[in-house]
């Protein structure tokens, strides 16, 4: 099936007389006939749902759909994108371990890695994604356990050099974990470019309508965990009578451990209703993400022609520094609905433009159906000095604009009238 068809038909196929829409199993628990059967479920020798923190039929249908969209062997839905990133890494790293990550990753991921993981004993070296391989190579240590990057970074809008980072990760026997939130599997399937694990904030384009938080981890199923670097996967798990994941679960070892061990213990699960809403969004994802991208390209081209603009960053623009990478890794070079641009008038001009928007709303959000904008210097990155802002690629006059599904001419008209105010 092509991806448009997969978005509608993967994960759930009703039988004769079955409900056409995905049923919502609004139940925390399930009923059994024998203690022997429940024992088998707990030993992982029988498959089935027994408690919604671990699995639920509605959530499972959406997990199967997302695994199919990404071309992976299994997926695990989580309560948010943050939970997906946290569990994806904790599944293979702990105190005394080290990670390599690109410096332009999403601010929430940056805090998680640099501050919270540090407290847990996991160290991170951040690297410039555009640096030559020989330089990035120096960041690796004997205790490095994963490389982390973003397909299209939020909000820097850099495009990941998959070829370089997957080669580096694999040379060190560690997986490449990629946050594919902005591209979605419609524009990029990271497993086809050497990634091993994919995470998403489904809160963004996948759900798409700004109604439901969520995240997902997808296992590509091809990484070899038996190098000795990942004892959690290759040595007995005492909490399952000595089960060894790589022996018992084959290519799905990683995602099975994430569910039966980490989701069991940490509990950041998606709800049946949340999974249903996510599924509604997924059904129209190909139509939406392509139109978001077309609208963003039109707005970015308009902004490029304005004399009030210092620069526009959008990988879909031919002049963008990552345009060639966008063409290589993204479907038709389409680069999602998010663009950023900086006003020549700096902070004051940016604030004035945002306040002057009529159609475009001021929101701490991106990647949903309505156009919205944010001024990072006075909100998400408020605590940073101008020098720190510069290091993060954020100028005081920068506006992050997430183009929705309104007619592009209406979005441009709103941007135009707001720019006239400065
Ligand atoms: C929003 C976002 C996250 C975090 O997801 P939440 O669902 O908000 O927890 C992670 N990565 C990227 C790229 C995001 O845009």
GROMACS .gro file of C-alpha atoms and ligand atoms in nm:
model
  437
    1UNK     CA    1   0.000   0.000   0.000
    2UNK     CA    2   0.109   0.358  -0.067
    3UNK     CA    3   0.134   0.590   0.233
    4UNK     CA    4  -0.205   0.762   0.174
    5UNK     CA    5  -0.374   0.419   0.181
    6UNK     CA    6  -0.168   0.304   0.482
    7UNK     CA    7  -0.284   0.613   0.675
    8UNK     CA    8  -0.643   0.494   0.632
    9UNK     CA    9  -0.614   0.116   0.645
   10UNK     CA   10  -0.314   0.006   0.854
   11UNK     CA   11  -0.362  -0.100   1.215
   12UNK     CA   12  -0.734  -0.173   1.209
   13UNK     CA   13  -0.942  -0.367   0.956
   14UNK     CA   14  -1.304  -0.430   1.065
   15UNK     CA   15  -1.447  -0.778   1.014
   16UNK     CA   16  -1.795  -0.854   0.883
   17UNK     CA   17  -2.036  -0.619   1.061
   18UNK     CA   18  -1.751  -0.451   1.252
   19UNK     CA   19  -1.738  -0.080   1.331
   20UNK     CA   20  -1.594   0.119   1.036
   21UNK     CA   21  -1.424   0.371   1.268
   22UNK     CA   22  -1.156   0.255   1.509
   23UNK     CA   23  -1.338   0.147   1.830
   24UNK     CA   24  -1.233   0.321   2.153
   25UNK     CA   25  -1.164   0.058   2.420
   26UNK     CA   26  -1.228   0.298   2.707
   27UNK     CA   27  -1.123   0.040   2.965
   28UNK     CA   28  -0.824   0.031   3.195
   29UNK     CA   29  -0.844  -0.344   3.234
   30UNK     CA   30  -0.949  -0.675   3.075
   31UNK     CA   31  -1.126  -0.988   3.202
   32UNK     CA   32  -0.981  -1.342   3.204
   33UNK     CA   33  -1.103  -1.698   3.256
   34UNK     CA   34  -0.800  -1.849   3.433
   35UNK     CA   35  -0.507  -1.757   3.655
   36UNK     CA   36  -0.289  -1.972   3.427
   37UNK     CA   37  -0.365  -1.743   3.130
   38UNK     CA   38  -0.289  -1.429   3.334
   39UNK     CA   39   0.037  -1.591   3.449
   40UNK     CA   40   0.137  -1.651   3.085
   41UNK     CA   41   0.062  -1.287   3.002
   42UNK     CA   42   0.289  -1.171   3.286
   43UNK     CA   43   0.565  -1.409   3.172
   44UNK     CA   44   0.532  -1.273   2.816
   45UNK     CA   45   0.471  -1.630   2.691
   46UNK     CA   46   0.118  -1.533   2.576
   47UNK     CA   47   0.028  -1.213   2.387
   48UNK     CA   48  -0.267  -0.999   2.488
   49UNK     CA   49  -0.382  -0.688   2.669
   50UNK     CA   50  -0.419  -0.698   3.045
   51UNK     CA   51  -0.371  -0.342   3.169
   52UNK     CA   52  -0.392  -0.021   2.963
   53UNK     CA   53  -0.065   0.123   3.097
   54UNK     CA   54   0.112  -0.156   2.903
   55UNK     CA   55  -0.122  -0.197   2.608
   56UNK     CA   56  -0.477  -0.139   2.491
   57UNK     CA   57  -0.649  -0.244   2.165
   58UNK     CA   58  -0.718   0.115   2.048
   59UNK     CA   59  -0.366   0.232   2.126
   60UNK     CA   60  -0.221  -0.085   1.969
   61UNK     CA   61  -0.405  -0.021   1.641
   62UNK     CA   62  -0.248   0.326   1.617
   63UNK     CA   63   0.094   0.188   1.712
   64UNK     CA   64   0.067  -0.070   1.432
   65UNK     CA   65  -0.034   0.204   1.187
   66UNK     CA   66   0.261   0.428   1.279
   67UNK     CA   67   0.505   0.135   1.266
   68UNK     CA   68   0.380   0.062   0.913
   69UNK     CA   69   0.407   0.429   0.806
   70UNK     CA   70   0.770   0.444   0.923
   71UNK     CA   71   0.855   0.095   0.797
   72UNK     CA   72   0.949  -0.029   1.146
   73UNK     CA   73   0.884  -0.356   1.332
   74UNK     CA   74   0.692  -0.204   1.622
   75UNK     CA   75   0.591   0.117   1.796
   76UNK     CA   76   0.505   0.239   2.145
   77UNK     CA   77   0.273   0.536   2.198
   78UNK     CA   78   0.354   0.766   2.489
   79UNK     CA   79   0.179   1.048   2.674
   80UNK     CA   80   0.385   1.320   2.500
   81UNK     CA   81   0.681   1.372   2.270
   82UNK     CA   82   0.899   1.441   2.573
   83UNK     CA   83   0.809   1.101   2.717
   84UNK     CA   84   0.897   0.935   2.384
   85UNK     CA   85   1.244   1.092   2.376
   86UNK     CA   86   1.305   1.013   2.744
   87UNK     CA   87   1.203   0.646   2.715
   88UNK     CA   88   1.376   0.595   2.379
   89UNK     CA   89   1.710   0.692   2.535
   90UNK     CA   90   1.665   0.544   2.884
   91UNK     CA   91   1.586   0.212   2.712
   92UNK     CA   92   1.955   0.183   2.617
   93UNK     CA   93   2.146   0.429   2.839
   94UNK     CA   94   2.190   0.481   3.212
   95UNK     CA   95   2.425   0.629   3.470
   96UNK     CA   96   2.784   0.627   3.342
   97UNK     CA   97   2.680   0.634   2.976
   98UNK     CA   98   2.724   0.909   2.717
   99UNK     CA   99   2.530   1.042   2.417
  100UNK     CA  100   2.618   1.248   2.110
  101UNK     CA  101   2.347   1.492   1.996
  102UNK     CA  102   2.322   1.771   1.742
  103UNK     CA  103   2.316   2.117   1.900
  104UNK     CA  104   2.005   2.238   1.713
  105UNK     CA  105   1.760   1.987   1.867
  106UNK     CA  106   1.426   2.107   2.008
  107UNK     CA  107   1.461   2.309   2.331
  108UNK     CA  108   1.265   2.053   2.535
  109UNK     CA  109   1.495   1.773   2.419
  110UNK     CA  110   1.797   1.993   2.489
  111UNK     CA  111   1.688   2.050   2.850
  112UNK     CA  112   1.608   1.681   2.896
  113UNK     CA  113   1.951   1.576   2.771
  114UNK     CA  114   2.168   1.855   2.910
  115UNK     CA  115   2.005   1.906   3.251
  116UNK     CA  116   1.784   1.615   3.360
  117UNK     CA  117   1.989   1.332   3.207
  118UNK     CA  118   2.301   1.488   3.355
  119UNK     CA  119   2.143   1.454   3.701
  120UNK     CA  120   2.076   1.087   3.618
  121UNK     CA  121   2.445   1.036   3.534
  122UNK     CA  122   2.415   1.041   3.154
  123UNK     CA  123   2.651   1.284   2.983
  124UNK     CA  124   2.587   1.444   2.645
  125UNK     CA  125   2.824   1.603   2.394
  126UNK     CA  126   2.650   1.843   2.157
  127UNK     CA  127   2.796   1.871   1.807
  128UNK     CA  128   2.746   2.107   1.514
  129UNK     CA  129   2.543   1.905   1.264
  130UNK     CA  130   2.729   2.069   0.974
  131UNK     CA  131   3.080   1.997   1.109
  132UNK     CA  132   3.294   1.750   0.910
  133UNK     CA  133   3.272   1.382   1.014
  134UNK     CA  134   3.634   1.386   1.143
  135UNK     CA  135   3.541   1.659   1.389
  136UNK     CA  136   3.217   1.495   1.509
  137UNK     CA  137   3.410   1.170   1.546
  138UNK     CA  138   3.604   1.330   1.835
  139UNK     CA  139   3.284   1.353   2.041
  140UNK     CA  140   3.254   0.973   2.065
  141UNK     CA  141   3.375   0.791   2.377
  142UNK     CA  142   3.394   0.422   2.469
  143UNK     CA  143   3.075   0.469   2.677
  144UNK     CA  144   2.874   0.644   2.401
  145UNK     CA  145   2.541   0.463   2.363
  146UNK     CA  146   2.343   0.661   2.103
  147UNK     CA  147   2.346   0.949   1.856
  148UNK     CA  148   2.044   1.180   1.859
  149UNK     CA  149   1.927   1.429   1.594
  150UNK     CA  150   1.618   1.579   1.431
  151UNK     CA  151   1.512   1.538   1.066
  152UNK     CA  152   1.404   1.904   1.047
  153UNK     CA  153   1.506   2.079   1.369
  154UNK     CA  154   1.256   2.286   1.569
  155UNK     CA  155   1.302   2.586   1.547
  156UNK     CA  156   1.644   2.603   1.376
  157UNK     CA  157   1.504   2.430   1.062
  158UNK     CA  158   1.832   2.257   0.987
  159UNK     CA  159   1.803   1.926   0.795
  160UNK     CA  160   1.990   1.626   0.937
  161UNK     CA  161   2.278   1.481   0.733
  162UNK     CA  162   2.153   1.122   0.773
  163UNK     CA  163   2.436   0.970   0.572
  164UNK     CA  164   2.707   1.126   0.788
  165UNK     CA  165   2.542   1.063   1.125
  166UNK     CA  166   2.431   0.705   1.055
  167UNK     CA  167   2.783   0.616   0.933
  168UNK     CA  168   2.938   0.767   1.247
  169UNK     CA  169   2.689   0.597   1.482
  170UNK     CA  170   2.730   0.256   1.317
  171UNK     CA  171   3.109   0.281   1.314
  172UNK     CA  172   3.079   0.300   1.695
  173UNK     CA  173   2.815   0.023   1.722
  174UNK     CA  174   2.550   0.262   1.854
  175UNK     CA  175   2.207   0.346   1.709
  176UNK     CA  176   2.103   0.671   1.541
  177UNK     CA  177   1.783   0.796   1.710
  178UNK     CA  178   1.596   1.054   1.502
  179UNK     CA  179   1.315   1.289   1.605
  180UNK     CA  180   1.100   1.294   1.289
  181UNK     CA  181   0.826   1.523   1.427
  182UNK     CA  182   0.834   1.801   1.167
  183UNK     CA  183   0.884   1.583   0.858
  184UNK     CA  184   0.642   1.304   0.958
  185UNK     CA  185   0.675   0.969   0.775
  186UNK     CA  186   0.503   1.128   0.474
  187UNK     CA  187   0.796   1.360   0.397
  188UNK     CA  188   1.079   1.144   0.538
  189UNK     CA  189   1.120   0.782   0.648
  190UNK     CA  190   1.443   0.791   0.850
  191UNK     CA  191   1.487   0.410   0.848
  192UNK     CA  192   1.544   0.434   0.470
  193UNK     CA  193   1.838   0.667   0.541
  194UNK     CA  194   2.018   0.472   0.813
  195UNK     CA  195   1.830   0.569   1.131
  196UNK     CA  196   1.763   0.288   1.381
  197UNK     CA  197   1.501   0.434   1.615
  198UNK     CA  198   1.249   0.710   1.538
  199UNK     CA  199   1.063   0.927   1.789
  200UNK     CA  200   0.783   1.178   1.732
  201UNK     CA  201   0.586   1.434   1.918
  202UNK     CA  202   0.249   1.327   1.775
  203UNK     CA  203   0.114   1.647   1.934
  204UNK     CA  204   0.229   1.824   1.617
  205UNK     CA  205   0.144   1.728   1.256
  206UNK     CA  206   0.054   1.364   1.320
  207UNK     CA  207  -0.249   1.453   1.535
  208UNK     CA  208  -0.248   1.789   1.361
  209UNK     CA  209  -0.547   1.973   1.509
  210UNK     CA  210  -0.399   2.088   1.843
  211UNK     CA  211  -0.633   1.871   2.049
  212UNK     CA  212  -0.421   1.585   2.192
  213UNK     CA  213  -0.074   1.550   2.343
  214UNK     CA  214   0.121   1.240   2.247
  215UNK     CA  215   0.445   1.082   2.139
  216UNK     CA  216   0.562   0.760   1.979
  217UNK     CA  217   0.880   0.551   1.959
  218UNK     CA  218   0.931   0.334   1.649
  219UNK     CA  219   1.184   0.051   1.624
  220UNK     CA  220   1.344  -0.005   1.283
  221UNK     CA  221   1.425  -0.362   1.390
  222UNK     CA  222   1.761  -0.381   1.207
  223UNK     CA  223   2.013  -0.261   1.465
  224UNK     CA  224   2.241  -0.531   1.613
  225UNK     CA  225   2.225  -0.490   1.994
  226UNK     CA  226   2.468  -0.773   2.066
  227UNK     CA  227   2.800  -0.581   2.052
  228UNK     CA  228   2.822  -0.583   2.432
  229UNK     CA  229   2.729  -0.214   2.454
  230UNK     CA  230   2.368  -0.286   2.555
  231UNK     CA  231   2.356  -0.529   2.848
  232UNK     CA  232   1.996  -0.426   2.923
  233UNK     CA  233   1.897  -0.602   2.601
  234UNK     CA  234   2.138  -0.895   2.603
  235UNK     CA  235   2.157  -0.992   2.972
  236UNK     CA  236   1.876  -1.144   3.183
  237UNK     CA  237   1.601  -0.910   3.309
  238UNK     CA  238   1.536  -1.010   3.671
  239UNK     CA  239   1.193  -0.849   3.659
  240UNK     CA  240   1.090  -1.117   3.403
  241UNK     CA  241   1.254  -1.429   3.554
  242UNK     CA  242   1.576  -1.373   3.361
  243UNK     CA  243   1.428  -1.308   3.015
  244UNK     CA  244   1.687  -1.193   2.757
  245UNK     CA  245   1.519  -0.952   2.513
  246UNK     CA  246   1.743  -1.015   2.210
  247UNK     CA  247   1.688  -1.391   2.245
  248UNK     CA  248   1.316  -1.386   2.328
  249UNK     CA  249   1.201  -1.102   2.100
  250UNK     CA  250   1.435  -1.109   1.797
  251UNK     CA  251   1.417  -0.795   1.582
  252UNK     CA  252   1.158  -0.639   1.818
  253UNK     CA  253   1.387  -0.663   2.125
  254UNK     CA  254   1.426  -0.287   2.171
  255UNK     CA  255   1.059  -0.190   2.143
  256UNK     CA  256   0.944  -0.487   2.355
  257UNK     CA  257   1.181  -0.388   2.635
  258UNK     CA  258   1.065  -0.024   2.612
  259UNK     CA  259   0.707  -0.138   2.668
  260UNK     CA  260   0.725  -0.427   2.913
  261UNK     CA  261   1.001  -0.282   3.129
  262UNK     CA  262   1.013   0.099   3.097
  263UNK     CA  263   0.647   0.176   3.025
  264UNK     CA  264   0.556  -0.067   3.302
  265UNK     CA  265   0.785   0.115   3.547
  266UNK     CA  266   0.753   0.478   3.436
  267UNK     CA  267   0.396   0.480   3.313
  268UNK     CA  268   0.390   0.765   3.060
  269UNK     CA  269   0.125   0.596   2.845
  270UNK     CA  270  -0.116   0.725   2.578
  271UNK     CA  271  -0.489   0.691   2.653
  272UNK     CA  272  -0.745   0.508   2.433
  273UNK     CA  273  -0.928   0.836   2.363
  274UNK     CA  274  -0.597   1.008   2.290
  275UNK     CA  275  -0.500   0.732   2.047
  276UNK     CA  276  -0.839   0.764   1.873
  277UNK     CA  277  -0.786   1.139   1.821
  278UNK     CA  278  -0.433   1.076   1.696
  279UNK     CA  279  -0.571   0.820   1.452
  280UNK     CA  280  -0.822   1.071   1.316
  281UNK     CA  281  -0.533   1.304   1.245
  282UNK     CA  282  -0.321   1.033   1.083
  283UNK     CA  283  -0.595   0.953   0.832
  284UNK     CA  284  -0.550   1.292   0.660
  285UNK     CA  285  -0.179   1.344   0.733
  286UNK     CA  286  -0.051   1.315   0.371
  287UNK     CA  287  -0.301   1.576   0.246
  288UNK     CA  288  -0.228   1.811   0.534
  289UNK     CA  289   0.152   1.798   0.552
  290UNK     CA  290   0.188   1.854   0.176
  291UNK     CA  291  -0.046   2.155   0.188
  292UNK     CA  292   0.126   2.293   0.502
  293UNK     CA  293   0.453   2.269   0.308
  294UNK     CA  294   0.313   2.436  -0.006
  295UNK     CA  295   0.169   2.722   0.203
  296UNK     CA  296   0.497   2.768   0.388
  297UNK     CA  297   0.695   2.782   0.064
  298UNK     CA  298   0.461   3.051  -0.072
  299UNK     CA  299   0.492   3.257   0.249
  300UNK     CA  300   0.871   3.209   0.260
  301UNK     CA  301   0.901   3.329  -0.101
  302UNK     CA  302   0.690   3.636  -0.021
  303UNK     CA  303   0.905   3.717   0.284
  304UNK     CA  304   1.226   3.681   0.083
  305UNK     CA  305   1.111   3.974  -0.130
  306UNK     CA  306   1.043   4.210   0.165
  307UNK     CA  307   1.295   4.486   0.245
  308UNK     CA  308   1.203   4.466   0.618
  309UNK     CA  309   1.337   4.113   0.649
  310UNK     CA  310   1.698   4.036   0.746
  311UNK     CA  311   1.676   3.666   0.649
  312UNK     CA  312   1.429   3.383   0.598
  313UNK     CA  313   1.507   3.024   0.698
  314UNK     CA  314   1.309   2.752   0.523
  315UNK     CA  315   1.479   2.444   0.374
  316UNK     CA  316   1.221   2.440   0.092
  317UNK     CA  317   1.365   2.769  -0.043
  318UNK     CA  318   1.621   2.718  -0.321
  319UNK     CA  319   1.856   2.969  -0.152
  320UNK     CA  320   1.842   2.798   0.192
  321UNK     CA  321   2.170   2.654   0.318
  322UNK     CA  322   2.008   2.312   0.370
  323UNK     CA  323   1.806   2.305   0.047
  324UNK     CA  324   2.019   2.031  -0.113
  325UNK     CA  325   1.971   1.811   0.195
  326UNK     CA  326   1.596   1.880   0.188
  327UNK     CA  327   1.589   1.768  -0.176
  328UNK     CA  328   1.783   1.454  -0.086
  329UNK     CA  329   1.588   1.341   0.222
  330UNK     CA  330   1.240   1.501   0.203
  331UNK     CA  331   0.959   1.407  -0.040
  332UNK     CA  332   0.984   1.655  -0.331
  333UNK     CA  333   1.195   1.876  -0.102
  334UNK     CA  334   0.877   1.964   0.093
  335UNK     CA  335   0.989   2.089   0.433
  336UNK     CA  336   0.674   2.116   0.656
  337UNK     CA  337   0.478   2.429   0.744
  338UNK     CA  338   0.728   2.593   0.977
  339UNK     CA  339   0.947   2.883   0.868
  340UNK     CA  340   1.146   3.139   1.060
  341UNK     CA  341   1.238   3.492   0.961
  342UNK     CA  342   1.416   3.780   1.127
  343UNK     CA  343   1.315   4.145   1.120
  344UNK     CA  344   1.580   4.407   1.043
  345UNK     CA  345   1.422   4.616   1.321
  346UNK     CA  346   1.519   4.354   1.584
  347UNK     CA  347   1.326   4.266   1.898
  348UNK     CA  348   1.091   4.566   1.896
  349UNK     CA  349   0.995   4.514   1.532
  350UNK     CA  350   0.933   4.143   1.583
  351UNK     CA  351   0.707   4.208   1.883
  352UNK     CA  352   0.517   4.471   1.686
  353UNK     CA  353   0.463   4.237   1.389
  354UNK     CA  354   0.336   3.953   1.609
  355UNK     CA  355   0.098   4.186   1.790
  356UNK     CA  356  -0.029   4.315   1.454
  357UNK     CA  357  -0.119   3.970   1.316
  358UNK     CA  358  -0.497   3.928   1.281
  359UNK     CA  359  -0.541   3.585   1.122
  360UNK     CA  360  -0.218   3.432   1.254
  361UNK     CA  361  -0.249   3.369   1.627
  362UNK     CA  362   0.017   3.408   1.894
  363UNK     CA  363   0.059   3.058   2.042
  364UNK     CA  364   0.321   2.849   2.217
  365UNK     CA  365   0.272   2.578   1.959
  366UNK     CA  366   0.365   2.479   1.607
  367UNK     CA  367   0.254   2.238   1.342
  368UNK     CA  368  -0.120   2.251   1.373
  369UNK     CA  369  -0.402   2.330   1.134
  370UNK     CA  370  -0.425   2.704   1.220
  371UNK     CA  371  -0.144   2.947   1.138
  372UNK     CA  372   0.037   3.056   1.450
  373UNK     CA  373   0.350   3.250   1.539
  374UNK     CA  374   0.586   3.292   1.830
  375UNK     CA  375   0.869   3.529   1.922
  376UNK     CA  376   1.132   3.296   2.076
  377UNK     CA  377   1.339   3.579   2.229
  378UNK     CA  378   1.049   3.692   2.449
  379UNK     CA  379   0.895   3.348   2.519
  380UNK     CA  380   1.054   3.004   2.477
  381UNK     CA  381   1.411   3.141   2.486
  382UNK     CA  382   1.337   3.432   2.720
  383UNK     CA  383   1.601   3.333   2.976
  384UNK     CA  384   1.887   3.356   2.724
  385UNK     CA  385   2.114   3.658   2.677
  386UNK     CA  386   2.157   3.801   2.324
  387UNK     CA  387   2.491   3.613   2.298
  388UNK     CA  388   2.331   3.284   2.403
  389UNK     CA  389   2.047   3.350   2.158
  390UNK     CA  390   2.302   3.394   1.879
  391UNK     CA  391   2.467   3.061   1.967
  392UNK     CA  392   2.127   2.892   1.939
  393UNK     CA  393   2.078   3.053   1.597
  394UNK     CA  394   1.805   3.283   1.728
  395UNK     CA  395   1.826   3.656   1.659
  396UNK     CA  396   1.630   3.905   1.875
  397UNK     CA  397   1.414   3.983   1.571
  398UNK     CA  398   1.334   3.619   1.487
  399UNK     CA  399   0.974   3.505   1.440
  400UNK     CA  400   0.879   3.138   1.412
  401UNK     CA  401   0.576   3.110   1.186
  402UNK     CA  402   0.383   2.784   1.155
  403UNK     CA  403   0.175   2.802   0.837
  404UNK     CA  404  -0.166   2.641   0.876
  405UNK     CA  405  -0.416   2.524   0.617
  406UNK     CA  406  -0.581   2.859   0.546
  407UNK     CA  407  -0.548   2.977   0.185
  408UNK     CA  408  -0.184   3.086   0.138
  409UNK     CA  409  -0.301   3.421  -0.006
  410UNK     CA  410  -0.482   3.498   0.322
  411UNK     CA  411  -0.174   3.409   0.529
  412UNK     CA  412   0.044   3.628   0.305
  413UNK     CA  413  -0.206   3.916   0.327
  414UNK     CA  414  -0.190   3.899   0.708
  415UNK     CA  415   0.191   3.892   0.708
  416UNK     CA  416   0.195   4.185   0.462
  417UNK     CA  417  -0.035   4.408   0.669
  418UNK     CA  418   0.160   4.327   0.987
  419UNK     CA  419   0.494   4.413   0.820
  420UNK     CA  420   0.346   4.748   0.714
  421UNK     CA  421   0.316   4.838   1.084
  422UNK     CA  422   0.697   4.856   1.121
  423LIG     C1  423   0.704   1.956   2.053
  423LIG     C2  424   0.823   1.875   2.021
  423LIG     C3  425   0.870   1.777   2.110
  423LIG     C4  426   0.808   1.754   2.244
  423LIG     O1  427   0.681   1.699   2.229
  423LIG     P1  428   0.560   1.723   2.334
  423LIG     O2  429   0.450   1.644   2.270
  423LIG     O3  430   0.535   1.870   2.340
  423LIG     O4  431   0.604   1.667   2.464
  423LIG     C5  432   0.980   1.702   2.071
  423LIG     N1  433   1.041   1.722   1.954
  423LIG     C6  434   0.998   1.816   1.866
  423LIG     C7  435   1.071   1.834   1.737
  423LIG     C8  436   0.889   1.896   1.896
  423LIG     O5  437   0.849   1.990   1.809
   0.00000   0.00000   0.00000
